[in-house]
Amino acid sequence: MIVINDTHIAANRVAGTTPASAAALKQWTIDSLTVFLETVNEDILVAGDLLDSFHIPNTELLATYRMMDKWLEKGYGLYILKGNHDKSKDSSKLSSFDLLGELLGDRAMFISHPTRIDGNIYV
């Protein structure tokens, strides 16, 4: 199993950036993760902060869904731990993290509490 963390998809950087460089950074994050997933042939655990905030733009959420959907077609396991950037104090709203989990369904495990995921692996 490969463990990655803090991808922060849809990070909205403003300090030291221009609108163009901030947009390029968002695209680079998606592109880099896509290329990485194309090379991985084993289970993956995202150990928190897949997304940069509770709610991300739908364009980036859709790009993340498509990337993960394509990777899941390989038949490997995908475990994604909810990080502090994926949470909200207002539990009445559906987060982008939770929506992505619903869209991917049973093909991926979205984890929000201590869980045994495989053998002796606990998150």
PDB file of C-alpha atoms in Angstrom:
ATOM      1  CA  MET A   1       0.000   0.000   0.000  1.00  0.00           C
ATOM      2  CA  ILE A   2       1.231   3.462  -0.886  1.00  0.00           C
ATOM      3  CA  VAL A   3       0.465   6.262   1.570  1.00  0.00           C
ATOM      4  CA  ILE A   4       0.175   9.856   0.396  1.00  0.00           C
ATOM      5  CA  ASN A   5      -1.202  12.892   2.199  1.00  0.00           C
ATOM      6  CA  ASP A   6      -1.953  16.577   1.965  1.00  0.00           C
ATOM      7  CA  THR A   7      -2.605  16.823  -1.756  1.00  0.00           C
ATOM      8  CA  HIS A   8      -4.822  19.876  -1.094  1.00  0.00           C
ATOM      9  CA  ILE A   9      -6.675  19.720  -4.394  1.00  0.00           C
ATOM     10  CA  ALA A  10      -8.206  23.115  -5.250  1.00  0.00           C
ATOM     11  CA  ALA A  11      -5.852  25.067  -2.995  1.00  0.00           C
ATOM     12  CA  ASN A  12      -6.681  28.750  -3.294  1.00  0.00           C
ATOM     13  CA  ARG A  13      -3.274  30.385  -2.977  1.00  0.00           C
ATOM     14  CA  VAL A  14      -3.154  34.182  -3.030  1.00  0.00           C
ATOM     15  CA  ALA A  15       0.117  35.161  -1.336  1.00  0.00           C
ATOM     16  CA  GLY A  16       2.951  35.477  -3.815  1.00  0.00           C
ATOM     17  CA  THR A  17       0.797  34.484  -6.785  1.00  0.00           C
ATOM     18  CA  THR A  18      -0.985  36.109  -9.661  1.00  0.00           C
ATOM     19  CA  PRO A  19      -4.414  34.898 -10.764  1.00  0.00           C
ATOM     20  CA  ALA A  20      -2.706  33.063 -13.635  1.00  0.00           C
ATOM     21  CA  SER A  21      -0.077  31.380 -11.452  1.00  0.00           C
ATOM     22  CA  ALA A  22      -2.693  30.422  -8.848  1.00  0.00           C
ATOM     23  CA  ALA A  23      -4.800  28.775 -11.582  1.00  0.00           C
ATOM     24  CA  ALA A  24      -1.702  27.049 -12.960  1.00  0.00           C
ATOM     25  CA  LEU A  25      -0.903  25.680  -9.493  1.00  0.00           C
ATOM     26  CA  LYS A  26      -4.423  24.242  -9.167  1.00  0.00           C
ATOM     27  CA  GLN A  27      -4.083  22.550 -12.554  1.00  0.00           C
ATOM     28  CA  TRP A  28      -0.581  21.285 -11.739  1.00  0.00           C
ATOM     29  CA  THR A  29      -1.919  19.616  -8.572  1.00  0.00           C
ATOM     30  CA  ILE A  30      -4.607  17.741 -10.523  1.00  0.00           C
ATOM     31  CA  ASP A  31      -2.218  16.856 -13.358  1.00  0.00           C
ATOM     32  CA  SER A  32       0.514  15.620 -11.006  1.00  0.00           C
ATOM     33  CA  LEU A  33      -1.865  13.409  -9.054  1.00  0.00           C
ATOM     34  CA  THR A  34      -3.303  12.038 -12.302  1.00  0.00           C
ATOM     35  CA  VAL A  35       0.163  11.121 -13.592  1.00  0.00           C
ATOM     36  CA  PHE A  36       1.027   9.566 -10.233  1.00  0.00           C
ATOM     37  CA  LEU A  37      -2.116   7.417 -10.250  1.00  0.00           C
ATOM     38  CA  GLU A  38      -1.337   6.237 -13.776  1.00  0.00           C
ATOM     39  CA  THR A  39       1.915   4.715 -12.474  1.00  0.00           C
ATOM     40  CA  VAL A  40       0.609   3.117  -9.264  1.00  0.00           C
ATOM     41  CA  ASN A  41      -0.359  -0.535  -9.291  1.00  0.00           C
ATOM     42  CA  GLU A  42      -1.258  -1.148  -5.653  1.00  0.00           C
ATOM     43  CA  ASP A  43      -3.674   0.078  -2.985  1.00  0.00           C
ATOM     44  CA  ILE A  44      -3.477   3.727  -1.969  1.00  0.00           C
ATOM     45  CA  LEU A  45      -4.204   5.422   1.344  1.00  0.00           C
ATOM     46  CA  VAL A  46      -4.668   9.188   1.264  1.00  0.00           C
ATOM     47  CA  ALA A  47      -3.878  10.072   4.877  1.00  0.00           C
ATOM     48  CA  GLY A  48      -5.836  13.318   5.101  1.00  0.00           C
ATOM     49  CA  ASP A  49      -6.447  16.559   3.272  1.00  0.00           C
ATOM     50  CA  LEU A  50      -7.185  15.227  -0.186  1.00  0.00           C
ATOM     51  CA  LEU A  51      -9.046  18.495  -0.774  1.00  0.00           C
ATOM     52  CA  ASP A  52      -8.012  21.934   0.403  1.00  0.00           C
ATOM     53  CA  SER A  53     -11.298  22.933   1.989  1.00  0.00           C
ATOM     54  CA  PHE A  54     -14.754  21.816   3.026  1.00  0.00           C
ATOM     55  CA  HIS A  55     -16.172  23.018  -0.289  1.00  0.00           C
ATOM     56  CA  ILE A  56     -14.166  23.172  -3.510  1.00  0.00           C
ATOM     57  CA  PRO A  57     -15.330  24.357  -6.951  1.00  0.00           C
ATOM     58  CA  ASN A  58     -17.327  21.734  -8.817  1.00  0.00           C
ATOM     59  CA  THR A  59     -14.878  21.802 -11.743  1.00  0.00           C
ATOM     60  CA  GLU A  60     -12.070  20.588  -9.478  1.00  0.00           C
ATOM     61  CA  LEU A  61     -14.361  18.124  -7.699  1.00  0.00           C
ATOM     62  CA  LEU A  62     -15.381  16.655 -11.060  1.00  0.00           C
ATOM     63  CA  ALA A  63     -11.737  16.429 -12.184  1.00  0.00           C
ATOM     64  CA  THR A  64     -10.891  14.619  -8.934  1.00  0.00           C
ATOM     65  CA  TYR A  65     -13.811  12.239  -9.393  1.00  0.00           C
ATOM     66  CA  ARG A  66     -12.821  11.422 -12.982  1.00  0.00           C
ATOM     67  CA  MET A  67      -9.190  10.848 -11.999  1.00  0.00           C
ATOM     68  CA  MET A  68     -10.107   8.508  -9.150  1.00  0.00           C
ATOM     69  CA  ASP A  69     -12.836   6.745 -11.113  1.00  0.00           C
ATOM     70  CA  LYS A  70     -10.325   5.935 -13.859  1.00  0.00           C
ATOM     71  CA  TRP A  71      -7.746   4.729 -11.316  1.00  0.00           C
ATOM     72  CA  LEU A  72     -10.308   2.540  -9.523  1.00  0.00           C
ATOM     73  CA  GLU A  73     -10.954   0.717 -12.805  1.00  0.00           C
ATOM     74  CA  LYS A  74      -7.556  -0.953 -12.215  1.00  0.00           C
ATOM     75  CA  GLY A  75      -9.164  -2.851  -9.339  1.00  0.00           C
ATOM     76  CA  TYR A  76      -6.964  -1.665  -6.479  1.00  0.00           C
ATOM     77  CA  GLY A  77      -8.144  -0.356  -3.110  1.00  0.00           C
ATOM     78  CA  LEU A  78      -8.522   3.339  -2.375  1.00  0.00           C
ATOM     79  CA  TYR A  79      -8.759   4.545   1.221  1.00  0.00           C
ATOM     80  CA  ILE A  80      -9.189   8.242   1.930  1.00  0.00           C
ATOM     81  CA  LEU A  81      -8.985   9.602   5.445  1.00  0.00           C
ATOM     82  CA  LYS A  82     -10.910  12.797   6.184  1.00  0.00           C
ATOM     83  CA  GLY A  83      -8.410  15.489   7.155  1.00  0.00           C
ATOM     84  CA  ASN A  84      -8.938  18.776   8.949  1.00  0.00           C
ATOM     85  CA  HIS A  85      -9.324  20.631   5.641  1.00  0.00           C
ATOM     86  CA  ASP A  86     -12.094  18.226   4.615  1.00  0.00           C
ATOM     87  CA  LYS A  87     -14.179  18.906   7.726  1.00  0.00           C
ATOM     88  CA  SER A  88     -16.607  21.637   8.717  1.00  0.00           C
ATOM     89  CA  LYS A  89     -18.094  22.852  11.969  1.00  0.00           C
ATOM     90  CA  ASP A  90     -21.511  22.853  10.286  1.00  0.00           C
ATOM     91  CA  SER A  91     -22.532  19.216   9.920  1.00  0.00           C
ATOM     92  CA  SER A  92     -25.786  20.194   8.206  1.00  0.00           C
ATOM     93  CA  LYS A  93     -23.938  20.794   4.917  1.00  0.00           C
ATOM     94  CA  LEU A  94     -22.542  18.176   2.567  1.00  0.00           C
ATOM     95  CA  SER A  95     -18.818  18.652   2.056  1.00  0.00           C
ATOM     96  CA  SER A  96     -17.049  18.149  -1.261  1.00  0.00           C
ATOM     97  CA  PHE A  97     -15.179  15.282   0.447  1.00  0.00           C
ATOM     98  CA  ASP A  98     -18.436  13.569   1.407  1.00  0.00           C
ATOM     99  CA  LEU A  99     -19.944  14.174  -2.030  1.00  0.00           C
ATOM    100  CA  LEU A 100     -16.899  12.613  -3.680  1.00  0.00           C
ATOM    101  CA  GLY A 101     -17.294   9.640  -1.360  1.00  0.00           C
ATOM    102  CA  GLU A 102     -20.929   9.235  -2.391  1.00  0.00           C
ATOM    103  CA  LEU A 103     -20.059   9.517  -6.079  1.00  0.00           C
ATOM    104  CA  LEU A 104     -17.350   6.850  -5.858  1.00  0.00           C
ATOM    105  CA  GLY A 105     -19.628   4.658  -3.745  1.00  0.00           C
ATOM    106  CA  ASP A 106     -18.461   1.302  -2.457  1.00  0.00           C
ATOM    107  CA  ARG A 107     -15.435   1.268  -4.761  1.00  0.00           C
ATOM    108  CA  ALA A 108     -13.474   3.475  -2.335  1.00  0.00           C
ATOM    109  CA  MET A 109     -13.429   3.735   1.449  1.00  0.00           C
ATOM    110  CA  PHE A 110     -13.851   7.264   2.805  1.00  0.00           C
ATOM    111  CA  ILE A 111     -12.824   7.269   6.456  1.00  0.00           C
ATOM    112  CA  SER A 112     -13.972   9.780   9.059  1.00  0.00           C
ATOM    113  CA  HIS A 113     -13.362   7.841  12.290  1.00  0.00           C
ATOM    114  CA  PRO A 114     -10.795   5.279  13.538  1.00  0.00           C
ATOM    115  CA  THR A 115     -11.078   2.273  11.267  1.00  0.00           C
ATOM    116  CA  ARG A 116      -9.282  -0.964  10.465  1.00  0.00           C
ATOM    117  CA  ILE A 117      -8.766  -0.925   6.722  1.00  0.00           C
ATOM    118  CA  ASP A 118      -6.682  -3.985   5.900  1.00  0.00           C
ATOM    119  CA  GLY A 119      -5.008  -6.665   7.973  1.00  0.00           C
ATOM    120  CA  ASN A 120      -3.186  -4.831  10.744  1.00  0.00           C
ATOM    121  CA  ILE A 121      -3.572  -1.359   9.239  1.00  0.00           C
ATOM    122  CA  TYR A 122      -5.595   1.093  11.304  1.00  0.00           C
ATOM    123  CA  VAL A 123      -6.237   4.738  10.570  1.00  0.00           C
TER     124      VAL A 123
END
